[in-house]
Amino acid sequence: MKRLLMLLILIGLLTLPVSAMEFTAPDAPEDVQELMPAETESFAEGLLTVIKAAIARFAPELKHAAGSCLALLAIVLLASLFNSMPGNNTRIIRFVTTLALTLLLLGNANSMINLCTQTVQAISDYSKLLLPVMTGALAAQGGMTSATAIYAGTALFNTVLTSLIAKLLVPLVYVFLALSAANSAAGEQILMKMRDFVKWLMTWGLKTILYIFTGYMSITGVITGTADAAAVKAAKLTISGVIPVVGGILSDASETVIVSAGVMKNAVGLYGLLAIVAIWITPFLQIGTQFLLLKLTAVLCSVLGVKNATDLIEDFSGAMGILLGMIGAVSFLMLISMICFMKGMG
Amino acid sequence: MERFFQAAAGAMAAVVMWIVLSRQGKEYGMLLSLGACCFILICGLRFLEPVVELLEQLKTLGNLQAEWLSVMLKATGIGLIAELGSMICTDAGNGALGKTLQFMGTAAVLWLSIPLINSLLALLEQILGEI
């Protein structure tokens, strides 16, 4: 009677609807959706689509950036007329030149700084949606320890880096630009030293965080990966050993579930990687173009022999480089994290 | 280039004449020097005509505000005239007048650059508001 009752309960359980766990990547932000490929089978193909769309979107910005550089060249050309004359009036002309150049450069630099801040925030916001999904997917694949460690590390470093950029590095960029302009107008050694120190501080801060993050990821990858692999192997052995008759079949079936979870995780990861690249690529191209064009303008200005103007333009180009470093650091952090999640259990 | 060689030859001739005329009276040498400077400056300005055209082109291509370029042009002109005037005064033995002229030039350029300073202040105010 007891056996019959158990059999009936088990048969009843079979009639219950069941569903597999599903992981879907959060949608990319609205403004970059048009850059995302409709469907892609490989990362390289998707990346190419994103890059092509970003370049097409960015083309009008290039004209504006080139125009600004021509305007800078016009001012420096004018300043070079007075450069050969000795005397006290050189200082005042130097002051006016710096004033005009700063006005032109600061407007553009401010737009680029705002763009950088928005991009960092957008990547950070998207990562807050993507990381829990990737953590769940990796945990479903059996990488419980790896998922927790990678999530904790990425979330921590992402928060620290985003706060550092918003609250310290961006104001420091403005300080750097102000010191550069003051140095160009006055030509004081102390201002130059202070400017160099601020630049060093910003690059050192970014580099240090990335070094620590990469180190953390490498160490946790080795330790937790091994622990998870051992745990999964032990679980399979237990299932096949403890459950009589069907233990081996169940163990093999669990392998299939793990592989399926892995496929799902990689699909989410691939979408996440492309979404991060899509958020990052347009601002990177914009700031990168400004950086290169300002470098080119500085080279052309150096031919005209106006040293203070050349230095000022080079400093603004350096600031663009730091902005590139900022968005590059946040994207690098997220991309490395995604790759660690995808690699997770192999 | 012909004009440049003419100006250079004129300058050489003026120096020789200045040495001769200075013996007759300092004021003659002074007048000659002033005349030669004006002549060379006019020759130089002819060279600058295509440069100003290029600046206009760059201004159009770069969407540079006409006001800024005008301030820069005027400041350069004032600076050059003040410097040249100051040197002539110093050569004539009146250093005080030369210095005063330089100060005048500096004041004039500062006065000219007030719109630029105002624009920069407005931009800074806007940036500080955004931070």
Coordinates of C-alpha atoms in Angstrom, one line a residue:
Chain A
M1 CA 0.0 0.0 0.0
K2 CA 2.8 2.3 1.0
R3 CA 4.7 1.6 -2.3
L4 CA 1.5 2.2 -4.3
L5 CA 1.0 5.6 -2.6
M6 CA 4.6 6.6 -3.3
L7 CA 4.2 5.5 -6.9
L8 CA 1.1 7.6 -7.3
I9 CA 2.8 10.7 -5.8
L10 CA 5.8 10.3 -8.1
I11 CA 3.4 9.9 -11.1
G12 CA 1.6 13.0 -10.0
L13 CA 4.9 14.9 -9.8
L14 CA 5.5 14.1 -13.4
T15 CA 2.4 16.0 -14.5
L16 CA 3.7 19.3 -13.0
P17 CA 4.9 21.8 -15.6
V18 CA 8.6 22.5 -15.5
S19 CA 10.8 25.1 -17.1
A20 CA 14.5 25.5 -17.5
M21 CA 16.3 28.5 -16.0
E22 CA 16.8 31.2 -18.7
F23 CA 19.4 34.0 -18.8
T24 CA 19.0 37.0 -21.1
A25 CA 21.3 39.9 -21.4
P26 CA 19.9 43.3 -20.5
D27 CA 19.2 45.5 -23.6
A28 CA 21.9 47.9 -24.5
P29 CA 21.1 51.6 -23.8
E30 CA 18.7 53.2 -26.3
D31 CA 21.1 55.6 -27.9
V32 CA 23.5 52.8 -28.9
Q33 CA 20.8 50.2 -29.9
E34 CA 21.2 51.3 -33.5
L35 CA 24.9 50.3 -33.4
M36 CA 24.1 46.8 -32.2
P37 CA 24.0 44.0 -34.8
A38 CA 20.5 42.5 -35.3
E39 CA 21.9 39.0 -34.9
T40 CA 25.5 37.7 -35.0
E41 CA 27.2 34.3 -34.7
S42 CA 30.6 35.5 -33.8
F43 CA 32.1 38.2 -31.8
A44 CA 34.4 39.4 -34.6
E45 CA 31.4 39.8 -37.0
G46 CA 29.4 41.7 -34.4
L47 CA 32.4 43.9 -33.5
L48 CA 32.8 44.8 -37.2
T49 CA 29.1 45.7 -37.5
V50 CA 29.4 47.9 -34.3
I51 CA 32.6 49.6 -35.6
K52 CA 31.1 50.3 -39.1
A53 CA 27.9 51.8 -37.6
A54 CA 29.9 53.9 -35.1
I55 CA 32.2 55.3 -37.9
A56 CA 29.1 56.2 -40.0
R57 CA 27.6 58.0 -37.0
F58 CA 30.8 59.8 -36.1
A59 CA 31.6 61.2 -39.6
P60 CA 29.9 64.7 -39.1
E61 CA 31.8 65.2 -35.8
L62 CA 35.1 64.8 -37.7
K63 CA 34.4 67.9 -39.8
H64 CA 33.7 70.0 -36.7
A65 CA 36.9 68.8 -35.0
A66 CA 39.0 69.5 -38.1
G67 CA 37.4 73.0 -38.3
S68 CA 38.4 73.8 -34.7
C69 CA 41.9 72.8 -35.4
L70 CA 42.0 75.2 -38.4
A71 CA 40.8 78.0 -36.2
L72 CA 43.6 77.2 -33.7
L73 CA 46.1 77.3 -36.6
A74 CA 44.7 80.7 -37.6
I75 CA 45.3 82.2 -34.2
V76 CA 48.8 80.7 -33.9
L77 CA 49.7 82.0 -37.4
L78 CA 48.7 85.4 -36.3
A79 CA 50.7 85.1 -33.1
S80 CA 53.8 84.0 -35.1
L81 CA 53.8 87.4 -36.8
F82 CA 54.8 89.0 -33.6
N83 CA 57.1 86.3 -32.4
S84 CA 60.2 87.7 -34.1
M85 CA 59.9 91.1 -32.3
P86 CA 61.8 91.5 -29.1
G87 CA 60.5 93.6 -26.2
N88 CA 57.9 93.8 -23.5
N89 CA 54.9 93.7 -25.8
T90 CA 55.6 90.1 -26.6
R91 CA 54.2 89.2 -23.2
I92 CA 50.9 90.9 -23.8
I93 CA 50.5 89.3 -27.2
R94 CA 51.4 86.0 -25.6
F95 CA 48.6 86.7 -23.1
V96 CA 46.0 87.5 -25.8
T97 CA 47.1 84.4 -27.9
T98 CA 46.7 82.2 -24.8
L99 CA 43.3 83.8 -24.1
A100 CA 42.0 83.2 -27.6
L101 CA 43.4 79.6 -27.8
T102 CA 42.1 78.7 -24.3
L103 CA 38.6 80.0 -25.3
L104 CA 38.6 77.8 -28.4
L105 CA 40.2 74.8 -26.8
L106 CA 38.2 74.9 -23.5
G107 CA 34.8 74.8 -25.2
N108 CA 35.7 71.6 -27.1
A109 CA 37.5 70.1 -24.1
N110 CA 34.5 70.7 -21.9
S111 CA 32.2 68.9 -24.4
M112 CA 34.7 66.0 -24.4
I113 CA 34.9 65.9 -20.6
N114 CA 31.1 65.8 -20.4
L115 CA 31.1 63.0 -23.0
C116 CA 33.7 61.0 -21.1
T117 CA 31.7 61.4 -17.8
Q118 CA 28.5 60.3 -19.5
T119 CA 30.2 57.3 -21.1
V120 CA 31.8 56.2 -17.9
Q121 CA 28.4 56.5 -16.2
A122 CA 26.6 54.6 -19.0
I123 CA 29.1 51.7 -18.9
S124 CA 28.8 51.6 -15.1
D125 CA 25.0 51.6 -15.3
Y126 CA 24.9 48.9 -17.9
S127 CA 27.4 46.8 -16.0
K128 CA 25.1 46.9 -12.9
L129 CA 22.4 45.2 -15.0
L130 CA 24.8 42.8 -16.8
L131 CA 26.9 41.6 -14.0
P132 CA 24.1 39.9 -11.9
V133 CA 22.9 38.0 -15.1
M134 CA 26.5 36.8 -15.8
T135 CA 26.9 35.8 -12.2
G136 CA 23.7 33.8 -12.2
A137 CA 24.7 32.2 -15.5
L138 CA 28.1 31.2 -14.3
A139 CA 26.7 29.9 -11.0
A140 CA 24.2 27.8 -13.0
Q141 CA 27.1 26.3 -14.8
G142 CA 28.6 25.2 -11.5
G143 CA 31.0 28.1 -11.0
M144 CA 29.5 29.3 -7.8
T145 CA 32.8 30.4 -6.2
S146 CA 34.2 31.9 -9.4
A147 CA 30.9 33.8 -10.0
T148 CA 30.9 35.3 -6.5
A149 CA 34.5 36.3 -6.6
I150 CA 34.4 37.8 -10.1
Y151 CA 31.1 39.7 -9.3
A152 CA 32.5 41.0 -6.0
G153 CA 35.8 42.1 -7.6
T154 CA 34.2 43.7 -10.7
A155 CA 31.5 45.5 -8.8
L156 CA 34.0 46.8 -6.2
F157 CA 36.5 48.0 -8.8
N158 CA 33.8 49.4 -11.1
T159 CA 32.4 51.4 -8.2
V160 CA 35.8 52.6 -7.1
L161 CA 36.9 53.6 -10.6
T162 CA 33.6 55.3 -11.5
S163 CA 33.7 57.3 -8.3
L164 CA 37.3 58.1 -8.7
I165 CA 36.8 59.4 -12.2
A166 CA 33.7 61.4 -11.4
K167 CA 34.8 62.9 -8.1
L168 CA 38.6 63.2 -8.5
L169 CA 40.0 62.7 -12.0
V170 CA 37.5 64.9 -13.9
P171 CA 38.0 67.9 -11.6
L172 CA 41.7 67.2 -11.8
V173 CA 41.5 67.4 -15.6
Y174 CA 40.0 70.9 -15.3
V175 CA 42.8 71.8 -12.8
F176 CA 45.4 70.5 -15.3
L177 CA 43.9 72.6 -18.1
A178 CA 43.8 75.7 -15.9
L179 CA 47.4 75.2 -15.0
S180 CA 48.4 74.7 -18.6
A181 CA 46.6 77.9 -19.7
A182 CA 48.2 79.8 -16.8
N183 CA 51.6 78.4 -17.7
S184 CA 51.2 79.3 -21.3
A185 CA 50.2 82.9 -20.4
A186 CA 52.8 83.5 -17.7
G187 CA 55.5 81.0 -18.5
E188 CA 56.3 80.3 -14.8
Q189 CA 58.3 77.2 -13.9
I190 CA 56.3 76.4 -10.8
L191 CA 53.1 76.3 -12.9
M192 CA 54.7 73.9 -15.3
K193 CA 55.8 71.6 -12.4
M194 CA 52.3 71.7 -10.9
R195 CA 50.8 70.8 -14.2
D196 CA 53.1 67.9 -14.7
F197 CA 52.4 66.7 -11.2
V198 CA 48.6 66.7 -11.8
K199 CA 49.0 64.8 -15.0
W200 CA 51.2 62.2 -13.3
L201 CA 48.7 61.9 -10.5
M202 CA 45.9 61.2 -12.9
T203 CA 47.7 58.6 -15.0
W204 CA 49.2 56.9 -11.9
G205 CA 45.7 56.6 -10.3
L206 CA 44.2 55.0 -13.4
K207 CA 47.2 52.7 -13.9
T208 CA 47.2 51.6 -10.3
I209 CA 43.6 50.6 -10.2
L210 CA 43.9 48.6 -13.4
Y211 CA 47.0 46.8 -12.2
I212 CA 45.3 45.9 -8.9
F213 CA 42.1 44.7 -10.8
T214 CA 44.1 42.6 -13.3
G215 CA 46.1 41.1 -10.5
Y216 CA 42.9 40.3 -8.5
M217 CA 41.3 38.7 -11.6
S218 CA 44.3 36.6 -12.3
I219 CA 44.5 35.3 -8.7
T220 CA 40.8 34.6 -8.3
G221 CA 40.7 33.0 -11.8
V222 CA 43.3 30.5 -10.8
I223 CA 42.0 29.8 -7.2
T224 CA 38.3 29.8 -7.7
G225 CA 38.4 28.0 -11.1
T226 CA 40.2 25.1 -9.6
A227 CA 37.8 24.9 -6.6
D228 CA 34.7 25.0 -8.8
A229 CA 36.1 22.3 -11.2
A230 CA 36.8 20.1 -8.2
A231 CA 33.3 20.7 -6.7
V232 CA 31.5 19.9 -10.0
K233 CA 33.6 16.7 -10.4
A234 CA 32.8 15.7 -6.8
A235 CA 29.1 16.3 -7.3
K236 CA 29.1 14.1 -10.5
L237 CA 30.9 11.3 -8.7
T238 CA 28.5 11.5 -5.8
I239 CA 25.5 11.4 -8.1
S240 CA 26.8 8.4 -10.1
G241 CA 27.9 6.6 -6.9
V242 CA 25.1 7.2 -4.5
I243 CA 22.0 6.8 -6.8
P244 CA 21.7 3.2 -7.8
V245 CA 21.1 2.2 -11.4
V246 CA 20.3 5.6 -12.9
G247 CA 23.2 7.5 -11.1
G248 CA 25.4 7.3 -14.2
I249 CA 22.6 8.5 -16.5
L250 CA 21.8 11.4 -14.1
S251 CA 25.5 12.3 -14.0
D252 CA 25.7 12.4 -17.8
A253 CA 22.5 14.4 -17.9
S254 CA 23.9 17.0 -15.4
E255 CA 26.9 17.4 -17.8
T256 CA 24.4 18.3 -20.6
V257 CA 22.7 20.8 -18.3
I258 CA 26.1 22.4 -17.5
V259 CA 27.1 22.6 -21.1
S260 CA 23.7 24.2 -22.0
A261 CA 24.1 26.7 -19.2
G262 CA 27.6 27.5 -20.6
V263 CA 26.2 28.1 -24.1
M264 CA 23.6 30.5 -22.6
K265 CA 26.2 32.3 -20.5
N266 CA 28.4 32.7 -23.5
A267 CA 25.5 34.1 -25.6
V268 CA 24.7 36.6 -22.8
G269 CA 28.4 37.4 -22.5
L270 CA 28.8 38.0 -26.2
Y271 CA 25.8 40.4 -26.3
G272 CA 27.2 42.1 -23.2
L273 CA 30.7 42.5 -24.8
L274 CA 29.2 44.0 -27.9
A275 CA 26.9 46.3 -25.9
I276 CA 29.9 47.6 -23.9
V277 CA 31.9 48.1 -27.1
A278 CA 28.8 49.9 -28.6
I279 CA 28.6 52.3 -25.6
W280 CA 32.3 53.0 -25.7
I281 CA 33.2 53.2 -29.4
T282 CA 31.6 56.5 -30.4
P283 CA 32.9 58.6 -27.6
F284 CA 36.3 56.8 -28.0
L285 CA 36.4 57.8 -31.7
Q286 CA 35.3 61.4 -30.9
I287 CA 37.8 61.9 -28.2
G288 CA 40.5 60.0 -30.1
T289 CA 40.0 62.2 -33.1
Q290 CA 40.3 65.3 -31.0
F291 CA 43.4 63.9 -29.5
L292 CA 45.1 63.1 -32.8
L293 CA 44.0 66.4 -34.5
L294 CA 45.3 68.4 -31.6
K295 CA 48.6 66.6 -31.8
L296 CA 48.7 67.3 -35.5
T297 CA 47.9 71.0 -34.9
A298 CA 50.6 71.2 -32.2
V299 CA 53.1 69.8 -34.7
L300 CA 52.0 72.4 -37.3
C301 CA 52.2 75.2 -34.7
S302 CA 55.7 74.1 -33.7
V303 CA 56.8 74.8 -37.3
L304 CA 55.6 78.4 -36.8
G305 CA 57.8 78.7 -33.7
V306 CA 55.2 79.8 -31.1
K307 CA 56.3 77.7 -28.2
N308 CA 53.8 78.7 -25.6
A309 CA 50.9 78.1 -28.0
T310 CA 52.3 74.7 -29.1
D311 CA 52.7 73.7 -25.5
L312 CA 49.1 74.7 -24.7
I313 CA 47.7 72.8 -27.6
E314 CA 49.8 69.8 -26.6
D315 CA 48.5 70.0 -23.1
F316 CA 44.9 70.0 -24.3
S317 CA 45.8 67.0 -26.5
G318 CA 47.3 65.4 -23.3
A319 CA 44.0 66.0 -21.5
M320 CA 42.2 64.2 -24.3
G321 CA 44.6 61.4 -23.9
I322 CA 43.7 61.2 -20.2
L323 CA 40.0 61.2 -21.1
L324 CA 40.7 58.3 -23.5
G325 CA 42.5 56.6 -20.6
M326 CA 39.4 57.0 -18.4
I327 CA 36.9 55.5 -20.7
G328 CA 39.4 53.0 -21.8
A329 CA 40.0 51.9 -18.2
V330 CA 36.3 51.5 -17.4
S331 CA 35.7 49.5 -20.6
F332 CA 38.8 47.4 -20.1
L333 CA 37.7 46.6 -16.6
M334 CA 34.3 45.5 -17.9
L335 CA 35.6 43.6 -20.9
I336 CA 38.2 41.7 -18.8
S337 CA 35.4 40.9 -16.3
M338 CA 33.1 39.6 -19.1
I339 CA 35.9 37.5 -20.5
C340 CA 36.5 36.0 -17.0
F341 CA 32.8 35.3 -16.6
M342 CA 32.8 33.6 -20.0
K343 CA 35.9 31.7 -19.4
G344 CA 34.6 30.8 -15.9
M345 CA 34.2 27.0 -16.0
G346 CA 35.9 26.7 -19.4
Chain B
M1 CA 60.7 88.5 -53.5
E2 CA 61.8 91.5 -55.4
R3 CA 60.1 93.8 -52.9
F4 CA 62.0 92.1 -50.1
F5 CA 65.4 92.7 -51.7
Q6 CA 64.3 96.3 -52.4
A7 CA 63.5 96.7 -48.7
A8 CA 66.8 95.1 -47.6
A9 CA 68.8 97.3 -50.0
G10 CA 66.8 100.4 -48.7
A11 CA 67.6 99.5 -45.1
M12 CA 71.4 99.2 -46.0
A13 CA 71.4 102.5 -47.8
A14 CA 69.4 104.1 -45.0
V15 CA 72.0 102.9 -42.4
V16 CA 74.9 104.4 -44.5
M17 CA 73.0 107.7 -45.0
W18 CA 72.1 107.7 -41.3
I19 CA 75.8 107.6 -40.4
V20 CA 76.6 110.5 -42.7
L21 CA 73.5 112.6 -41.7
S22 CA 74.0 112.0 -38.0
R23 CA 77.3 114.0 -38.3
Q24 CA 75.3 116.9 -39.7
G25 CA 72.7 116.8 -37.0
K26 CA 71.0 114.0 -34.9
E27 CA 67.6 115.1 -36.0
Y28 CA 68.3 114.4 -39.7
G29 CA 69.4 110.9 -38.9
M30 CA 66.3 110.4 -36.7
L31 CA 64.0 111.5 -39.5
L32 CA 65.8 109.2 -42.0
S33 CA 65.5 106.3 -39.6
L34 CA 61.8 107.0 -39.2
G35 CA 61.2 107.2 -42.9
A36 CA 63.2 104.0 -43.6
C37 CA 61.2 102.1 -40.9
C38 CA 57.9 103.3 -42.5
F39 CA 59.1 102.2 -45.9
I40 CA 60.2 98.7 -44.7
L41 CA 57.0 98.3 -42.7
I42 CA 54.9 99.1 -45.8
C43 CA 56.9 96.6 -47.8
G44 CA 56.3 94.0 -45.1
L45 CA 52.6 94.7 -45.0
R46 CA 52.4 93.9 -48.7
F47 CA 53.8 90.5 -47.9
L48 CA 51.2 90.1 -45.2
E49 CA 48.2 90.5 -47.6
P50 CA 48.2 86.8 -48.6
V51 CA 48.7 85.9 -45.0
V52 CA 45.5 87.8 -44.0
E53 CA 43.7 86.1 -46.9
L54 CA 44.8 82.8 -45.5
L55 CA 43.6 83.8 -42.1
E56 CA 40.2 84.7 -43.5
Q57 CA 40.1 81.3 -45.2
L58 CA 41.0 79.5 -42.0
K59 CA 38.5 81.6 -40.1
T60 CA 35.7 80.5 -42.5
L61 CA 36.8 76.8 -42.5
G62 CA 37.2 76.7 -38.7
N63 CA 34.0 78.7 -37.9
L64 CA 36.2 81.1 -35.9
Q65 CA 34.3 84.0 -34.5
A66 CA 35.1 87.2 -36.5
E67 CA 35.4 89.2 -33.3
W68 CA 38.2 87.0 -31.9
L69 CA 40.3 87.2 -35.1
S70 CA 39.7 90.9 -35.2
V71 CA 41.0 91.3 -31.6
M72 CA 44.0 89.2 -32.4
L73 CA 44.8 91.2 -35.6
K74 CA 44.4 94.6 -33.8
A75 CA 46.5 93.3 -30.9
T76 CA 49.3 92.3 -33.2
G77 CA 49.1 95.6 -35.1
I78 CA 49.2 97.6 -31.8
G79 CA 52.0 95.5 -30.5
L80 CA 54.1 95.9 -33.6
I81 CA 53.6 99.7 -33.8
A82 CA 54.2 100.2 -30.1
E83 CA 57.4 98.1 -30.3
L84 CA 58.7 99.9 -33.4
G85 CA 57.8 103.3 -31.9
S86 CA 59.5 102.5 -28.7
M87 CA 62.7 101.4 -30.4
I88 CA 62.7 104.6 -32.5
C89 CA 62.3 106.7 -29.3
T90 CA 65.1 104.7 -27.6
D91 CA 67.3 105.2 -30.6
A92 CA 66.6 108.9 -30.5
G93 CA 67.8 108.9 -26.9
N94 CA 64.4 109.2 -25.2
G95 CA 64.1 105.9 -23.4
A96 CA 61.3 107.2 -21.1
L97 CA 59.1 108.0 -24.1
G98 CA 59.8 104.6 -25.5
K99 CA 58.8 102.9 -22.3
T100 CA 55.7 105.0 -22.1
L101 CA 54.7 104.0 -25.6
Q102 CA 55.2 100.3 -24.7
F103 CA 53.0 100.8 -21.6
M104 CA 50.4 102.4 -23.9
G105 CA 50.6 99.5 -26.2
T106 CA 50.1 97.0 -23.4
A107 CA 47.1 99.0 -22.0
A108 CA 45.6 99.2 -25.5
V109 CA 45.9 95.4 -26.1
L110 CA 44.5 94.7 -22.6
W111 CA 41.6 97.0 -23.4
L112 CA 41.1 95.2 -26.7
S113 CA 41.1 91.7 -25.0
I114 CA 38.3 92.6 -22.6
P115 CA 35.7 90.8 -24.9
L116 CA 37.9 87.7 -24.9
I117 CA 38.3 87.8 -21.1
N118 CA 34.5 88.2 -20.7
S119 CA 33.9 85.2 -23.1
L120 CA 36.3 83.1 -21.1
L121 CA 34.7 84.1 -17.8
A122 CA 31.3 83.2 -19.2
L123 CA 32.6 79.8 -20.3
L124 CA 34.2 79.2 -16.9
E125 CA 31.0 80.1 -15.2
Q126 CA 29.1 77.6 -17.4
I127 CA 31.7 74.9 -16.7
L128 CA 31.7 75.5 -12.9
G129 CA 27.9 75.4 -13.0
E130 CA 28.1 71.9 -14.7
I131 CA 30.6 70.4 -12.3

